Tab-separated table of C-alpha atoms in Angstrom:
chain	number	residue	atom	x	y	z
A	1	UNK	CA	-108.684	208.551	140.787
A	2	UNK	CA	-105.157	209.852	142.770
A	3	UNK	CA	-104.840	208.299	146.313
A	4	UNK	CA	-105.868	210.980	149.512
A	5	UNK	CA	-102.302	212.149	151.044
A	6	UNK	CA	-102.845	210.309	153.896
A	7	UNK	CA	-102.645	206.935	151.961
A	8	UNK	CA	-100.253	207.327	150.010
A	9	UNK	CA	-97.842	208.503	152.825
A	10	UNK	CA	-98.805	205.278	154.924
A	11	UNK	CA	-98.062	203.402	152.110
A	12	UNK	CA	-94.574	204.883	151.200
A	13	UNK	CA	-94.096	204.637	155.271
A	14	UNK	CA	-95.105	201.063	154.969
A	15	UNK	CA	-92.840	200.066	152.230
A	16	UNK	CA	-89.630	201.890	153.724
A	17	UNK	CA	-90.584	199.868	157.007
A	18	UNK	CA	-90.776	196.119	154.459
A	19	UNK	CA	-87.433	197.125	153.434
A	20	UNK	CA	-85.456	197.948	156.310
A	21	UNK	CA	-87.133	194.394	157.551
A	22	UNK	CA	-86.343	193.051	154.762
A	23	UNK	CA	-82.686	194.129	155.120
A	24	UNK	CA	-82.699	193.311	158.992
A	25	UNK	CA	-83.500	190.057	157.814
A	26	UNK	CA	-80.854	189.559	154.886
A	27	UNK	CA	-78.409	190.480	157.712
A	28	UNK	CA	-79.418	188.650	161.158
A	29	UNK	CA	-79.972	191.614	162.603
A	30	UNK	CA	-82.169	192.277	165.468
A	31	UNK	CA	-85.131	191.021	165.754
A	32	UNK	CA	-84.301	189.144	163.227
A	33	UNK	CA	-80.904	188.186	164.745
A	34	UNK	CA	-80.536	184.254	165.199
A	35	UNK	CA	-78.570	181.811	167.177
A	36	UNK	CA	-77.394	179.931	164.183
A	37	UNK	CA	-74.070	181.381	162.957
A	38	UNK	CA	-72.753	179.906	159.625
A	39	UNK	CA	-69.543	180.826	157.360
A	40	UNK	CA	-68.131	179.403	154.186
A	41	UNK	CA	-64.671	180.190	154.402
A	42	UNK	CA	-64.362	176.852	156.092
A	43	UNK	CA	-62.001	173.346	154.677
A	44	UNK	CA	-61.670	170.268	155.320
A	45	UNK	CA	-57.938	169.704	156.547
A	46	UNK	CA	-56.072	166.670	157.573
A	47	UNK	CA	-51.954	165.482	158.098
A	48	UNK	CA	-50.039	165.680	155.012
A	49	UNK	CA	-47.023	164.000	155.366
A	50	UNK	CA	-43.950	164.663	152.417
A	51	UNK	CA	-42.032	161.346	151.882
A	52	UNK	CA	-38.781	162.030	151.392
A	53	UNK	CA	-35.405	159.730	151.465
A	54	UNK	CA	-32.990	160.507	153.999
A	55	UNK	CA	-30.036	159.469	151.764
A	56	UNK	CA	-28.571	160.004	147.812
A	57	UNK	CA	-28.736	157.250	144.732
A	58	UNK	CA	-30.096	156.097	141.915
A	59	UNK	CA	-33.884	154.607	142.181
A	60	UNK	CA	-34.002	151.348	141.648
A	61	UNK	CA	-38.034	150.589	142.411
A	62	UNK	CA	-40.928	152.323	142.683
A	63	UNK	CA	-43.814	150.355	144.513
A	64	UNK	CA	-46.735	152.141	144.158
A	65	UNK	CA	-48.924	154.251	141.716
A	66	UNK	CA	-50.628	156.945	142.635
A	67	UNK	CA	-53.469	157.945	145.406
A	68	UNK	CA	-52.715	154.187	146.858
A	69	UNK	CA	-53.376	152.924	150.244
A	70	UNK	CA	-50.696	152.055	151.727
A	71	UNK	CA	-50.152	150.490	155.090
A	72	UNK	CA	-47.785	151.044	157.627
A	73	UNK	CA	-43.996	149.523	156.852
A	74	UNK	CA	-44.729	149.255	153.060
A	75	UNK	CA	-42.042	150.494	151.120
A	76	UNK	CA	-42.697	152.701	148.515
A	77	UNK	CA	-39.732	153.574	146.954
A	78	UNK	CA	-36.232	151.286	146.880
A	79	UNK	CA	-32.503	153.433	146.082
A	80	UNK	CA	-29.895	151.867	144.887
A	81	UNK	CA	-27.929	149.773	147.945
A	82	UNK	CA	-24.929	148.575	146.907
A	83	UNK	CA	-22.594	151.125	147.927
A	84	UNK	CA	-23.988	151.029	151.390
A	85	UNK	CA	-24.285	146.974	151.301
A	86	UNK	CA	-20.439	147.805	150.869
A	87	UNK	CA	-19.999	150.235	153.599
A	88	UNK	CA	-22.006	147.793	155.972
A	89	UNK	CA	-19.466	145.023	155.062
A	90	UNK	CA	-16.599	147.473	156.037
A	91	UNK	CA	-18.116	147.793	159.122
A	92	UNK	CA	-18.584	144.806	159.584
A	93	UNK	CA	-14.770	143.849	159.458
A	94	UNK	CA	-12.996	146.789	161.301
A	95	UNK	CA	-15.628	145.624	163.569
A	96	UNK	CA	-14.134	141.818	163.756
A	97	UNK	CA	-10.409	144.098	163.559
A	98	UNK	CA	-11.608	145.470	166.783
A	99	UNK	CA	-12.683	142.305	168.477
A	100	UNK	CA	-9.095	140.438	167.460
A	101	UNK	CA	-6.890	142.971	168.908
A	102	UNK	CA	-8.647	142.950	172.128
A	103	UNK	CA	-8.685	139.143	171.941
A	104	UNK	CA	-4.329	139.689	171.119
A	105	UNK	CA	-4.843	141.970	174.451
A	106	UNK	CA	-6.222	139.033	176.598
A	107	UNK	CA	-3.547	137.077	175.301
A	108	UNK	CA	-0.698	139.209	176.262
A	109	UNK	CA	-2.142	140.067	179.564
A	110	UNK	CA	-2.046	136.450	180.421
A	111	UNK	CA	1.670	136.276	178.966
A	112	UNK	CA	2.439	139.289	181.074
A	113	UNK	CA	0.685	137.566	184.224
A	114	UNK	CA	2.712	134.523	183.426
A	115	UNK	CA	6.106	136.328	183.628
A	116	UNK	CA	5.161	138.762	186.506
A	117	UNK	CA	5.076	134.893	187.917
A	118	UNK	CA	8.102	134.534	186.845
A	119	UNK	CA	9.613	137.122	187.615
A	120	UNK	CA	8.774	136.958	191.846
A	121	UNK	CA	9.725	133.365	191.839
A	122	UNK	CA	13.281	134.588	190.505
A	123	UNK	CA	13.280	137.446	193.077
A	124	UNK	CA	12.471	135.295	195.836
A	125	UNK	CA	15.255	132.914	195.105
A	126	UNK	CA	17.613	135.957	194.898
A	127	UNK	CA	16.629	137.053	198.360
A	128	UNK	CA	17.185	133.449	199.557
A	129	UNK	CA	20.427	133.862	198.478
A	130	UNK	CA	20.860	137.012	199.971
A	131	UNK	CA	20.192	135.746	202.662
A	132	UNK	CA	22.449	133.129	202.489
A	133	UNK	CA	25.193	134.902	201.290
A	134	UNK	CA	24.529	137.515	204.392
A	135	UNK	CA	24.909	134.510	206.744
A	136	UNK	CA	27.592	133.345	205.055
A	137	UNK	CA	29.741	136.581	205.019
A	138	UNK	CA	28.822	137.399	208.896
A	139	UNK	CA	30.231	133.831	209.770
A	140	UNK	CA	33.489	134.748	207.543
A	141	UNK	CA	34.176	138.034	209.260
A	142	UNK	CA	33.507	136.589	213.168
A	143	UNK	CA	36.092	133.845	212.082
A	144	UNK	CA	38.548	136.246	210.512
A	145	UNK	CA	38.145	138.720	214.109
A	146	UNK	CA	39.286	135.624	215.784
A	147	UNK	CA	41.846	134.759	213.195
A	148	UNK	CA	40.386	131.562	212.051
A	149	UNK	CA	40.198	132.909	208.603
A	150	UNK	CA	41.965	134.505	206.184
A	151	UNK	CA	41.492	137.999	204.552
A	152	UNK	CA	40.942	136.485	201.437
A	153	UNK	CA	37.984	134.468	202.497
A	154	UNK	CA	36.514	137.119	203.870
A	155	UNK	CA	36.791	139.354	200.916
A	156	UNK	CA	35.354	136.304	198.320
A	157	UNK	CA	32.610	136.715	201.468
A	158	UNK	CA	31.937	139.811	201.016
A	159	UNK	CA	31.890	139.650	197.241
A	160	UNK	CA	29.166	137.219	196.795
A	161	UNK	CA	26.918	139.160	199.283
A	162	UNK	CA	27.568	142.257	196.844
A	163	UNK	CA	26.483	139.946	193.941
A	164	UNK	CA	23.311	139.004	195.397
A	165	UNK	CA	22.173	142.062	196.425
A	166	UNK	CA	22.831	142.597	192.983
A	167	UNK	CA	20.819	139.716	191.585
A	168	UNK	CA	18.072	140.607	193.904
A	169	UNK	CA	17.810	144.077	192.996
A	170	UNK	CA	17.457	143.359	189.243
A	171	UNK	CA	15.096	140.598	189.821
A	172	UNK	CA	13.106	143.036	192.025
A	173	UNK	CA	13.059	145.360	188.934
A	174	UNK	CA	12.236	142.859	186.598
A	175	UNK	CA	9.196	142.111	188.388
A	176	UNK	CA	8.423	145.798	187.871
A	177	UNK	CA	8.614	145.906	184.443
A	178	UNK	CA	6.462	143.019	184.347
A	179	UNK	CA	4.071	144.533	186.102
A	180	UNK	CA	4.165	147.764	184.113
A	181	UNK	CA	4.082	145.844	181.256
A	182	UNK	CA	0.436	144.414	182.246
A	183	UNK	CA	-0.594	147.699	183.472
A	184	UNK	CA	0.127	149.129	179.749
A	185	UNK	CA	-2.015	146.202	178.159
A	186	UNK	CA	-4.984	146.921	180.301
A	187	UNK	CA	-5.123	150.736	179.259
A	188	UNK	CA	-4.478	149.679	176.262
A	189	UNK	CA	-7.565	146.861	176.116
A	190	UNK	CA	-10.000	149.179	177.342
A	191	UNK	CA	-8.586	151.990	174.260
A	192	UNK	CA	-9.549	148.400	172.576
A	193	UNK	CA	-13.001	148.220	174.356
A	194	UNK	CA	-13.845	151.848	173.687
A	195	UNK	CA	-12.614	150.864	169.359
A	196	UNK	CA	-14.872	148.116	169.800
A	197	UNK	CA	-17.836	150.005	170.636
A	198	UNK	CA	-17.191	152.671	168.018
A	199	UNK	CA	-17.341	149.817	165.264
A	200	UNK	CA	-20.247	148.722	166.845
A	201	UNK	CA	-22.041	152.287	165.820
A	202	UNK	CA	-20.242	152.832	162.564
A	203	UNK	CA	-21.769	148.480	162.254
A	204	UNK	CA	-25.077	150.523	162.933
A	205	UNK	CA	-24.756	153.261	161.339
A	206	UNK	CA	-24.535	151.623	158.390
A	207	UNK	CA	-27.597	148.772	159.068
A	208	UNK	CA	-29.690	152.165	159.146
A	209	UNK	CA	-28.345	153.214	155.655
A	210	UNK	CA	-28.980	150.247	154.320
A	211	UNK	CA	-32.561	150.193	155.625
A	212	UNK	CA	-32.961	153.947	154.391
A	213	UNK	CA	-32.511	152.834	151.147
A	214	UNK	CA	-36.502	151.055	151.383
A	215	UNK	CA	-38.162	154.078	151.795
A	216	UNK	CA	-41.667	152.559	153.938
A	217	UNK	CA	-44.966	153.989	154.536
A	218	UNK	CA	-44.611	155.398	158.020
A	219	UNK	CA	-48.278	154.983	158.845
A	220	UNK	CA	-52.086	154.318	156.685
A	221	UNK	CA	-52.892	156.346	154.567
A	222	UNK	CA	-53.284	157.186	150.880
A	223	UNK	CA	-51.073	158.697	148.818
A	224	UNK	CA	-51.052	161.686	146.402
A	225	UNK	CA	-49.035	161.779	142.724
A	226	UNK	CA	-45.445	160.082	143.601
A	227	UNK	CA	-43.385	162.108	141.898
A	228	UNK	CA	-40.401	159.765	141.410
A	229	UNK	CA	-39.592	157.687	138.590
A	230	UNK	CA	-37.404	154.477	138.048
A	231	UNK	CA	-33.578	156.131	137.934
A	232	UNK	CA	-34.059	159.138	139.030
A	233	UNK	CA	-31.035	160.350	140.926
A	234	UNK	CA	-32.422	161.539	144.372
A	235	UNK	CA	-30.912	163.514	147.072
A	236	UNK	CA	-31.805	163.418	150.856
A	237	UNK	CA	-34.768	165.842	151.176
A	238	UNK	CA	-36.106	164.770	147.709
A	239	UNK	CA	-39.945	165.208	147.477
A	240	UNK	CA	-40.907	161.333	146.328
A	241	UNK	CA	-44.741	161.189	147.128
A	242	UNK	CA	-47.309	162.628	149.874
A	243	UNK	CA	-49.226	160.507	152.455
A	244	UNK	CA	-52.561	162.027	153.659
A	245	UNK	CA	-53.652	159.522	156.753
A	246	UNK	CA	-57.645	159.246	157.014
A	247	UNK	CA	-57.627	161.599	160.242
A	248	UNK	CA	-59.940	164.319	158.901
A	249	UNK	CA	-61.279	167.234	161.570
A	250	UNK	CA	-62.597	171.102	159.737
A	251	UNK	CA	-60.788	174.301	160.399
A	252	UNK	CA	-63.315	177.509	159.872
A	253	UNK	CA	-62.859	180.926	160.118
A	254	UNK	CA	-65.870	182.995	161.596
A	255	UNK	CA	-66.218	186.593	162.555
A	256	UNK	CA	-64.589	187.039	166.139
A	257	UNK	CA	-68.399	189.087	165.730
A	258	UNK	CA	-69.718	185.220	165.588
A	259	UNK	CA	-67.857	183.563	168.358
A	260	UNK	CA	-69.448	185.078	171.206
A	261	UNK	CA	-71.512	182.409	172.078
A	262	UNK	CA	-69.489	179.600	170.651
A	263	UNK	CA	-68.146	176.671	173.280
A	264	UNK	CA	-66.404	173.777	172.848
A	265	UNK	CA	-68.648	170.654	172.747
A	266	UNK	CA	-71.524	172.587	170.892
A	267	UNK	CA	-72.602	170.504	167.826
A	268	UNK	CA	-71.803	171.361	164.257
A	269	UNK	CA	-72.914	170.340	160.866
A	270	UNK	CA	-71.849	171.711	157.883
A	271	UNK	CA	-72.032	170.568	153.304
A	272	UNK	CA	-69.588	169.792	151.555
A	273	UNK	CA	-69.569	171.384	148.186
A	274	UNK	CA	-67.696	167.932	146.508
A	275	UNK	CA	-70.577	165.972	147.736
A	276	UNK	CA	-73.316	167.010	146.256
A	277	UNK	CA	-73.847	169.536	149.351
A	278	UNK	CA	-74.116	166.722	151.635
A	279	UNK	CA	-74.763	167.207	155.385
A	280	UNK	CA	-72.300	165.710	157.792
A	281	UNK	CA	-72.205	166.559	161.695
A	282	UNK	CA	-69.072	167.323	164.378
A	283	UNK	CA	-68.413	169.229	167.271
A	284	UNK	CA	-66.353	172.124	168.214
A	285	UNK	CA	-63.367	170.971	169.245
A	286	UNK	CA	-60.917	174.367	170.116
A	287	UNK	CA	-60.537	177.387	169.193
A	288	UNK	CA	-57.097	178.853	167.540
A	289	UNK	CA	-55.160	180.977	170.304
A	290	UNK	CA	-54.633	184.001	167.657
A	291	UNK	CA	-56.805	185.242	164.895
A	292	UNK	CA	-55.436	184.275	161.476
A	293	UNK	CA	-54.365	187.662	160.574
A	294	UNK	CA	-51.334	186.974	163.571
A	295	UNK	CA	-50.415	183.794	161.598
A	296	UNK	CA	-49.253	185.737	158.189
A	297	UNK	CA	-46.056	186.735	157.547
A	298	UNK	CA	-46.590	190.182	156.681
A	299	UNK	CA	-48.652	191.778	159.306
A	300	UNK	CA	-50.570	194.852	159.142
A	301	UNK	CA	-49.457	198.205	160.735
A	302	UNK	CA	-52.583	200.084	162.702
A	303	UNK	CA	-50.529	202.322	164.288
A	304	UNK	CA	-50.194	204.772	161.418
A	305	UNK	CA	-52.362	206.617	159.075
A	306	UNK	CA	-56.332	206.131	159.171
A	307	UNK	CA	-57.301	203.261	160.890
A	308	UNK	CA	-60.495	201.091	159.768
A	309	UNK	CA	-61.878	198.859	162.002
A	310	UNK	CA	-61.730	195.308	159.744
A	311	UNK	CA	-63.614	192.588	161.852
A	312	UNK	CA	-60.937	189.186	162.251
A	313	UNK	CA	-61.357	185.666	161.213
A	314	UNK	CA	-60.608	183.053	164.660
A	315	UNK	CA	-60.161	179.775	163.447
A	316	UNK	CA	-62.133	177.114	164.945
A	317	UNK	CA	-61.192	173.532	164.797
A	318	UNK	CA	-64.678	171.090	164.116
A	319	UNK	CA	-64.116	167.270	165.112
A	320	UNK	CA	-66.488	164.831	162.303
A	321	UNK	CA	-68.413	162.589	164.132
A	322	UNK	CA	-67.100	159.491	163.480
A	323	UNK	CA	-69.813	156.246	162.228
A	324	UNK	CA	-70.963	158.872	158.760
A	325	UNK	CA	-70.377	156.804	155.638
A	326	UNK	CA	-70.082	160.231	154.006
A	327	UNK	CA	-66.693	161.371	156.314
A	328	UNK	CA	-64.338	158.522	154.631
A	329	UNK	CA	-64.825	160.624	150.900
A	330	UNK	CA	-63.365	163.425	152.927
A	331	UNK	CA	-60.314	165.050	150.930
A	332	UNK	CA	-58.318	167.733	152.941
A	333	UNK	CA	-58.874	170.778	151.115
A	334	UNK	CA	-62.413	170.505	150.276
A	335	UNK	CA	-64.492	173.786	150.791
A	336	UNK	CA	-66.935	173.139	153.499
A	337	UNK	CA	-69.995	176.055	154.607
A	338	UNK	CA	-69.936	175.384	158.499
A	339	UNK	CA	-73.296	176.140	160.860
A	340	UNK	CA	-73.062	176.148	164.532
A	341	UNK	CA	-76.076	177.043	166.654
A	342	UNK	CA	-74.838	178.558	169.816
A	343	UNK	CA	-77.933	178.032	171.236
A	344	UNK	CA	-77.261	174.184	171.899
A	345	UNK	CA	-75.767	173.187	175.022
A	346	UNK	CA	-72.018	171.467	174.509
A	347	UNK	CA	-71.627	167.910	174.518
A	348	UNK	CA	-70.243	166.321	177.879
A	349	UNK	CA	-68.225	164.275	176.194
A	350	UNK	CA	-66.868	166.063	173.802
A	351	UNK	CA	-62.806	166.643	174.937
A	352	UNK	CA	-60.160	168.908	173.303
A	353	UNK	CA	-57.435	166.982	172.613
A	354	UNK	CA	-54.489	166.801	174.977
A	355	UNK	CA	-51.648	168.167	172.565
A	356	UNK	CA	-53.706	171.114	171.614
A	357	UNK	CA	-55.978	171.789	174.932
A	358	UNK	CA	-59.479	173.886	174.029
A	359	UNK	CA	-60.159	177.795	174.952
A	360	UNK	CA	-61.664	177.998	178.166
A	361	UNK	CA	-65.874	178.270	176.794
A	362	UNK	CA	-67.266	181.011	175.916
A	363	UNK	CA	-70.570	182.316	177.218
């Protein structure tokens, strides 16, 4: 028996309402809107450091293997150091030469001081002789005026006085020359000191080059694949290996329509695909200062043609809570699914890192 029209209309209306409610629930729209925001556009991140040499040469030793755990200062790769050690020996020899030159200058200065003392003594003797010759000449002139002394005697006294004056002037000039010689040595010694400093710098640079033939781990972590082989010729900047430190965090790219109620310090849970969807926890650490599209190389120009509004994604940095056994198994690049309950209160102990201030809390 066919159903009455009113019943059929009621059933159709009920089916329509049920379908609408299912759609609203599936899309988490009112009245089924949830405070939990979820995204699967999220990944584990870490500081991946590329290990490269600062100089060129043949590899004489590879001390590690793929995925090995290393500590700060561990030798990873060795480069042939013979040329660099010879350059170090050359720099040390040049420094020794500069030191010897300075010591020779010290001896020359002492000799110049001795010559100054000798010249000073000769000048004093010449001045004494000049005083005697002047006194004798004045006495002879006095006797000549009284007719007691002969003219030839007076002429000899004047000649002796002139000779004494010349000897005094010569001694003074010799003293001045000795002083200038000493000043020249002093100035040259300053140049020699600068030469020693330059030689010291050359030695230090050569020592650094020798040290750089041993490529060491800059910090604790685990290595990626080793891209260098024994006997290979490498140059400055060649990629030898990658080092991944133990520090990890999560970058979750939420739509801009999801972040209105998010705040720094809110608790986060996330599941990791590679760990069998195991659940770990964390807290919101900071918000990106710009949407991800702003960091792309080729930016879109929305000022031309037709426009279709597309929700952008904002990267959110999530700090992983410590003391979680599975946290040690996280590796940069792993996919995760992040869930944030925006109704939860932020943790008071959560602080953004000083090097990357967080955005103001969102309400």
